[in-house]
mmCIF file of C-alpha atoms in Angstrom:
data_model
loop_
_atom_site.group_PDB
_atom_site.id
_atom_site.type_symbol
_atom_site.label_atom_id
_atom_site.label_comp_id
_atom_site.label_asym_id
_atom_site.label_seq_id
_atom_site.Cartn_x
_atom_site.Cartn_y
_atom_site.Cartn_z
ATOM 1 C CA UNK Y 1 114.545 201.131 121.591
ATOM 2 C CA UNK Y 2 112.982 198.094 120.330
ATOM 3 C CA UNK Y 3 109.221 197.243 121.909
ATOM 4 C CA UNK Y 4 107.531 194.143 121.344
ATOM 5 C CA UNK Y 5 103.876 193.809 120.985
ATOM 6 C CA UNK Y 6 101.773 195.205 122.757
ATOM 7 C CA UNK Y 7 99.125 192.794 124.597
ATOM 8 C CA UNK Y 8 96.284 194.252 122.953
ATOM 9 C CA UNK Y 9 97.722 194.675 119.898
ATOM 10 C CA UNK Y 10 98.439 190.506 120.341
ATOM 11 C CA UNK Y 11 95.253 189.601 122.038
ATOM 12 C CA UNK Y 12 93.901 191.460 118.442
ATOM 13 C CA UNK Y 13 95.751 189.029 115.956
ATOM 14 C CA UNK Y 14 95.061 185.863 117.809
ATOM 15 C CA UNK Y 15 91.400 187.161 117.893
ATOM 16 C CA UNK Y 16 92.067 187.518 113.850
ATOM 17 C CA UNK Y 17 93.834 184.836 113.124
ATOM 18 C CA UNK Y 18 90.938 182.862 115.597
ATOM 19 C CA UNK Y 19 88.450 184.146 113.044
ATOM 20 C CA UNK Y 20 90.476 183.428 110.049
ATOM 21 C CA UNK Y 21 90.434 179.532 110.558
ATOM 22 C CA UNK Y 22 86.508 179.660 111.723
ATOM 23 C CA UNK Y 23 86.133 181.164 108.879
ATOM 24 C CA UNK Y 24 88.189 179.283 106.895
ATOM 25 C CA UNK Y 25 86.214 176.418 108.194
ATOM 26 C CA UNK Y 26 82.981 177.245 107.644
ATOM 27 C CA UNK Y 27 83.403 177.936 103.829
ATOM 28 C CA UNK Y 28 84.947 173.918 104.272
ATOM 29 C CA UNK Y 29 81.454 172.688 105.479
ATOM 30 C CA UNK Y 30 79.727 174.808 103.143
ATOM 31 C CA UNK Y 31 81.167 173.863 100.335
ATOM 32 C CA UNK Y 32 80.939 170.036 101.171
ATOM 33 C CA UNK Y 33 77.326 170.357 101.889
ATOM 34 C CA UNK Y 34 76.780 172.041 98.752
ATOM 35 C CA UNK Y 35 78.693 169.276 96.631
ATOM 36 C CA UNK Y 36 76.664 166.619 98.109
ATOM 37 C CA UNK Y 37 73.565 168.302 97.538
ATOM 38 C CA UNK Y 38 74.521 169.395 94.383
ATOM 39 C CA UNK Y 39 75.268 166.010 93.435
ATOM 40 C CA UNK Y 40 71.348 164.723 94.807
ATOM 41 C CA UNK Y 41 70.282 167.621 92.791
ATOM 42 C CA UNK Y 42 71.848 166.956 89.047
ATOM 43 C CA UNK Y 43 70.980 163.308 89.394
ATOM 44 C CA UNK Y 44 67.223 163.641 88.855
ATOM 45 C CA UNK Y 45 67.808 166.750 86.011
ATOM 46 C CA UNK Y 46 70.513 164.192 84.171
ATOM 47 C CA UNK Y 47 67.796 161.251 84.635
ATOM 48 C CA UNK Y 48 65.546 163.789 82.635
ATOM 49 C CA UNK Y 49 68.051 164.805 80.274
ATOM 50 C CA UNK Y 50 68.595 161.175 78.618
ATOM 51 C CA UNK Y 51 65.168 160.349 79.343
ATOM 52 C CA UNK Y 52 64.181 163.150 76.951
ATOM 53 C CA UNK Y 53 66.888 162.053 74.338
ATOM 54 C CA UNK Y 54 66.302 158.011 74.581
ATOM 55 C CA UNK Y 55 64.242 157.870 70.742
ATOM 56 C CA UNK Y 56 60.920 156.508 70.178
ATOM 57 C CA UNK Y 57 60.707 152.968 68.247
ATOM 58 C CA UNK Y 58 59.361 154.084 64.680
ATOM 59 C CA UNK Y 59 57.051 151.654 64.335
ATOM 60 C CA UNK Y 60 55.461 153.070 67.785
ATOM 61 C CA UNK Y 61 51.995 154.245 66.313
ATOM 62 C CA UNK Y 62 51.685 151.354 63.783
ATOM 63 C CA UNK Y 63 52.835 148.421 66.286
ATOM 64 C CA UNK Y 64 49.858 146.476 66.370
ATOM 65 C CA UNK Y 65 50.412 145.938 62.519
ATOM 66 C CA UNK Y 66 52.302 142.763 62.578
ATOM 67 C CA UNK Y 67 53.753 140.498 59.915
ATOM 68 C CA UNK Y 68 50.209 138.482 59.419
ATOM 69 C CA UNK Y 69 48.718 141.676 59.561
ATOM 70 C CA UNK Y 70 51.038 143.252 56.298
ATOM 71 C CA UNK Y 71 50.069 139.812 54.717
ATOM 72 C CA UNK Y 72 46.511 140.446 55.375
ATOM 73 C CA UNK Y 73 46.655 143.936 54.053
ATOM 74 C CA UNK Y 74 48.449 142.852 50.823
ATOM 75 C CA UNK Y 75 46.103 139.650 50.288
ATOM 76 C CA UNK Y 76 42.777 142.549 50.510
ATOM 77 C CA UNK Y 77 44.441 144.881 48.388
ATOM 78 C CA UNK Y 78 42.869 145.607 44.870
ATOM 79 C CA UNK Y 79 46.019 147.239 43.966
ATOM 80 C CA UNK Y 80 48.161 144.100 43.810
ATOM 81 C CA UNK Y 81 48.376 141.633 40.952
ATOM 82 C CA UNK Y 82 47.026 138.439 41.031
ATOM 83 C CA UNK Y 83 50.554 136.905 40.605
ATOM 84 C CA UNK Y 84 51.885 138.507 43.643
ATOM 85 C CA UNK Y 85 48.963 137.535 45.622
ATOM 86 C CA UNK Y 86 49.348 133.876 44.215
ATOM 87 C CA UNK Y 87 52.983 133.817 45.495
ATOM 88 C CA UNK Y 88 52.314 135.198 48.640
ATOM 89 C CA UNK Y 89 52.115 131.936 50.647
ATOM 90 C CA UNK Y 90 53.841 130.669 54.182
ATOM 91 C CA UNK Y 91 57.524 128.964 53.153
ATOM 92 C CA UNK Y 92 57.566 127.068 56.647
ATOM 93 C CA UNK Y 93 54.753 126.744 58.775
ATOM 94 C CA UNK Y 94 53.507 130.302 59.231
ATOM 95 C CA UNK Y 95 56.008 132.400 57.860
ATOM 96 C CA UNK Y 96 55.391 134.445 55.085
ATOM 97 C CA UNK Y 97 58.229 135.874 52.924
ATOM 98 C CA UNK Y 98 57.494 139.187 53.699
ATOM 99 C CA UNK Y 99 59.862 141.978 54.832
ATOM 100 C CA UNK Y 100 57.391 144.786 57.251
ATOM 101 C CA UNK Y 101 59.083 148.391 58.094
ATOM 102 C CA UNK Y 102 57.884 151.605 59.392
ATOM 103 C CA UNK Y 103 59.062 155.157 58.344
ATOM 104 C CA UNK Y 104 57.521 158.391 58.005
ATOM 105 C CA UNK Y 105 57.883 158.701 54.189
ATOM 106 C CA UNK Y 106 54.531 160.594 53.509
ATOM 107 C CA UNK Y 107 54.166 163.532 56.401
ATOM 108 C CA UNK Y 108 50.808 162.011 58.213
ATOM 109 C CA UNK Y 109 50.754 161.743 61.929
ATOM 110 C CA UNK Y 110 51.250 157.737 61.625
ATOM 111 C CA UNK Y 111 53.871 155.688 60.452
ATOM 112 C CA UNK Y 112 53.989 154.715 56.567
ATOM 113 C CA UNK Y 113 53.895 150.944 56.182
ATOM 114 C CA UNK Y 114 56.821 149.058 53.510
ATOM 115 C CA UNK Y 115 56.345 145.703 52.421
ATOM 116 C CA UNK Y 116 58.439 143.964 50.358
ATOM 117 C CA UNK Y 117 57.195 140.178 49.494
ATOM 118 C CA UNK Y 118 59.391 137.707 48.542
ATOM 119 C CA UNK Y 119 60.157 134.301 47.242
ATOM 120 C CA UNK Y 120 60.620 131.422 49.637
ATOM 121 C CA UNK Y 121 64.107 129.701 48.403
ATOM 122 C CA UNK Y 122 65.963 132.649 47.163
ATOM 123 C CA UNK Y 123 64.536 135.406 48.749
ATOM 124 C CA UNK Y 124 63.818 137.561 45.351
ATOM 125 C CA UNK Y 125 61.615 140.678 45.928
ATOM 126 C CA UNK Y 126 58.342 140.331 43.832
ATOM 127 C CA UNK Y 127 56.857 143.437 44.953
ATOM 128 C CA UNK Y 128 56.971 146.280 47.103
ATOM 129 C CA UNK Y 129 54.074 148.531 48.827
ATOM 130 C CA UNK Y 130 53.770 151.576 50.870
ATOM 131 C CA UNK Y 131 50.534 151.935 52.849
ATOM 132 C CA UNK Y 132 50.136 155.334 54.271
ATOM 133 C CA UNK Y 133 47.721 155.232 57.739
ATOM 134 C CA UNK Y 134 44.746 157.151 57.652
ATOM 135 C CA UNK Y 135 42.147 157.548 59.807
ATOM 136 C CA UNK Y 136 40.000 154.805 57.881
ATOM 137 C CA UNK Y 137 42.765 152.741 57.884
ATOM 138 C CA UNK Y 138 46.085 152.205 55.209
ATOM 139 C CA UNK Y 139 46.038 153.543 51.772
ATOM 140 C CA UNK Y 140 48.378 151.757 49.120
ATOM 141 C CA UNK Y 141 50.393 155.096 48.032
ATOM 142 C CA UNK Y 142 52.901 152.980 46.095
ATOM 143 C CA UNK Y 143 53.855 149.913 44.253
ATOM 144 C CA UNK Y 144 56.385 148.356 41.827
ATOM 145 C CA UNK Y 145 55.501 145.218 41.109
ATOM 146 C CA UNK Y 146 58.737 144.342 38.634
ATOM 147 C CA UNK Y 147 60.856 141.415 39.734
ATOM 148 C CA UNK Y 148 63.345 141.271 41.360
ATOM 149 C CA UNK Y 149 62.414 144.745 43.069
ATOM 150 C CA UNK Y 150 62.676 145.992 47.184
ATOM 151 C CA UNK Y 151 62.225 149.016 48.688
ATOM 152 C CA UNK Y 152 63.143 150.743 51.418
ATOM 153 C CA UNK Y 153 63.589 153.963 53.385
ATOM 154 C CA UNK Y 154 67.072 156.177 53.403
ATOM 155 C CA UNK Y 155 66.461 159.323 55.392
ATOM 156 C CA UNK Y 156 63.098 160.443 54.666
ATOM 157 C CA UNK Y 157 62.824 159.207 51.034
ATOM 158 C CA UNK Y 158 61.668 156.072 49.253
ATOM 159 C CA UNK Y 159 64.756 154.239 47.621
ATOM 160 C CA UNK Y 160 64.049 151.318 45.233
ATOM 161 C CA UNK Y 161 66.418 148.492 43.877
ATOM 162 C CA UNK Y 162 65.705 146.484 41.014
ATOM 163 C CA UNK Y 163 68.383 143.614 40.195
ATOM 164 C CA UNK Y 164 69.269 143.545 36.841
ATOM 165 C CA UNK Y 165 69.999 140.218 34.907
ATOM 166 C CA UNK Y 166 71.536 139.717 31.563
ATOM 167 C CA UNK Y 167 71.311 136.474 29.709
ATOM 168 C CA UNK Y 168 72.786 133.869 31.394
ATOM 169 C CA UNK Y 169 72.739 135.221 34.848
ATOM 170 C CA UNK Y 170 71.820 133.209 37.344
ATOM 171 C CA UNK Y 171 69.264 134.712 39.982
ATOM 172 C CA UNK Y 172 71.824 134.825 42.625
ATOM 173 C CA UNK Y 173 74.599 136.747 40.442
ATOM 174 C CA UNK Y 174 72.810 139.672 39.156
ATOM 175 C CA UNK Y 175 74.725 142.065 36.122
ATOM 176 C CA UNK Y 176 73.624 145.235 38.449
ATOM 177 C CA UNK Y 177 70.935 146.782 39.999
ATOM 178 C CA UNK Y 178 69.052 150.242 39.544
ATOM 179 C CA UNK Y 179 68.562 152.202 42.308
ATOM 180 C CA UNK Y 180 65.892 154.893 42.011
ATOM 181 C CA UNK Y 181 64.761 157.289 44.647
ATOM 182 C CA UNK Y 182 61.197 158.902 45.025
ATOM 183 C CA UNK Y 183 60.410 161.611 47.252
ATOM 184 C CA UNK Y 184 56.551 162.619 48.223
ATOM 185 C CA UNK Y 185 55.256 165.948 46.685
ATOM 186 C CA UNK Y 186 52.261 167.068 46.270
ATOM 187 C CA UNK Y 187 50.073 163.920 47.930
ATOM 188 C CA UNK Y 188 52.246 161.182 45.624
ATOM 189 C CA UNK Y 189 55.564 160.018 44.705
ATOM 190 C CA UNK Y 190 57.491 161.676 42.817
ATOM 191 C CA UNK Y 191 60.762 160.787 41.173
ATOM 192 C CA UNK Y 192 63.965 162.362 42.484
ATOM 193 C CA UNK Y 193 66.718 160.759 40.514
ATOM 194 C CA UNK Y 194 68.264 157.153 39.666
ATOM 195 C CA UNK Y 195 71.601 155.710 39.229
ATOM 196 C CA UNK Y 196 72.669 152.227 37.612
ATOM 197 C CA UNK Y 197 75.726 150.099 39.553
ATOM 198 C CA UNK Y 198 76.965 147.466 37.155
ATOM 199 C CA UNK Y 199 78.577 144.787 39.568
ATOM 200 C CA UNK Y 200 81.559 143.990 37.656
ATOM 201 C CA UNK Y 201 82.908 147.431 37.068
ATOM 202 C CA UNK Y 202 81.555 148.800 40.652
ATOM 203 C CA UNK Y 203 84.570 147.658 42.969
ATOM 204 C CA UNK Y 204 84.768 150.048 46.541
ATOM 205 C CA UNK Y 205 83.323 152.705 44.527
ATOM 206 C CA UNK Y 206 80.195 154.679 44.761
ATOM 207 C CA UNK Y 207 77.404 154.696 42.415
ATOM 208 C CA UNK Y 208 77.078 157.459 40.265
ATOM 209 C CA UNK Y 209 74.224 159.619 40.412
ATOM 210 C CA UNK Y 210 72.446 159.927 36.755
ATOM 211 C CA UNK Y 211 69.972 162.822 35.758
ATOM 212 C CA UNK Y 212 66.204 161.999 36.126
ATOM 213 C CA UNK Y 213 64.963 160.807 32.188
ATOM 214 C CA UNK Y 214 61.383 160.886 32.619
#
């Protein structure tokens, strides 16, 4: 004989099945006020997060020397020839033909200082400076002083280009240039290696790295 259910046995899975779907439920509030607070909660730690990443402008410690200020600095340095310091004049009102950047080249707590000065009408580099920052102020560590020359900074090291003309080159059409990079060692500049690009043979190729000669 077949018996249904019994009504306890019934009142027990609709008390179950009750408790299944408050249950149910209650995991459905949970987890939605856990998403939105979650959410509130990673905002301010992701505000941190790029905060932390977002880099500091080089020239950070060194920003109050400005482009009158590099001119200054070249002008009262002993270390520069009289030529350069002759050449260095404004080309339009008072805009010097000076290029001003800001690396750490040397190791010390500020920024090392590159100038480059320049002609006025074509912009040919005349010489180049690095001024390291000290605590009694910026000490020329560097200078090459043999037109046309500029320097700059490629990843921690001092790289400097010198155009190089052969008769009958005009001084926008260089033959090739020679590109030498210094590293500092031992409280100076020290020659890493150099390489020579001639122009006319150097077409979507790169320059070829030659041993140091001296």
């Amino acid at each position: 004989m077949h018996h249904g259910p019994t009504p306890a046995r019934g009142a027990i899975q609709a008390a179950t099945t009750a408790m299944a779907v408050l249950a149910a439920l209650a995991l459905f509030v949970s987890a939605c006020a856990t998403g939105g607070t979650g959410a509130r909660d990673e905002g301010p730690a992701h505000g941190d997060a790029v905060a932390g990443t977002t880099p500091v402008p080089q020239a950070a410690s060194s920003e109050s020397l400005d482009q009158s200020d590099a001119v200054q600095l070249v002008k009262d340095d002993p270390a520069v020839s009289a030529e350069v310091k002759g050449a260095l004049k404004p080309c339009v009102g008072d805009e010097y033909p000076v290029d001003v950047s800001y690396g750490n080249l040397t190791g010390s707590t500020g920024d090392d200082v590159i100038v480059n000065v320049l002609t006025c009408g074509d912009a040919v580099g005349v010489g180049s400076y690095v001024y390291r920052e000290s605590d009694d102020g910026y000490q020329n560590v560097f200078k090459a002083e043999e037109p046309p020359v500029y320097a700059e900074i490629d990843r921690g090291d001092l790289v400097v280009t010198k155009q190089v003309y052969e008769k009958g080159d005009p001084v926008s059409s260089p033959s090739g240039e020679n590109v030498i990079t210094y590293r500092w060692t031992s409280g100076r500049f020290m020659k890493e290696y150099s390489w020579h690009n001639d122009y006319s043979s150097v077409v979507g190729g790169d320059a070829t790295p030659v041993p140091e000669t001296g």
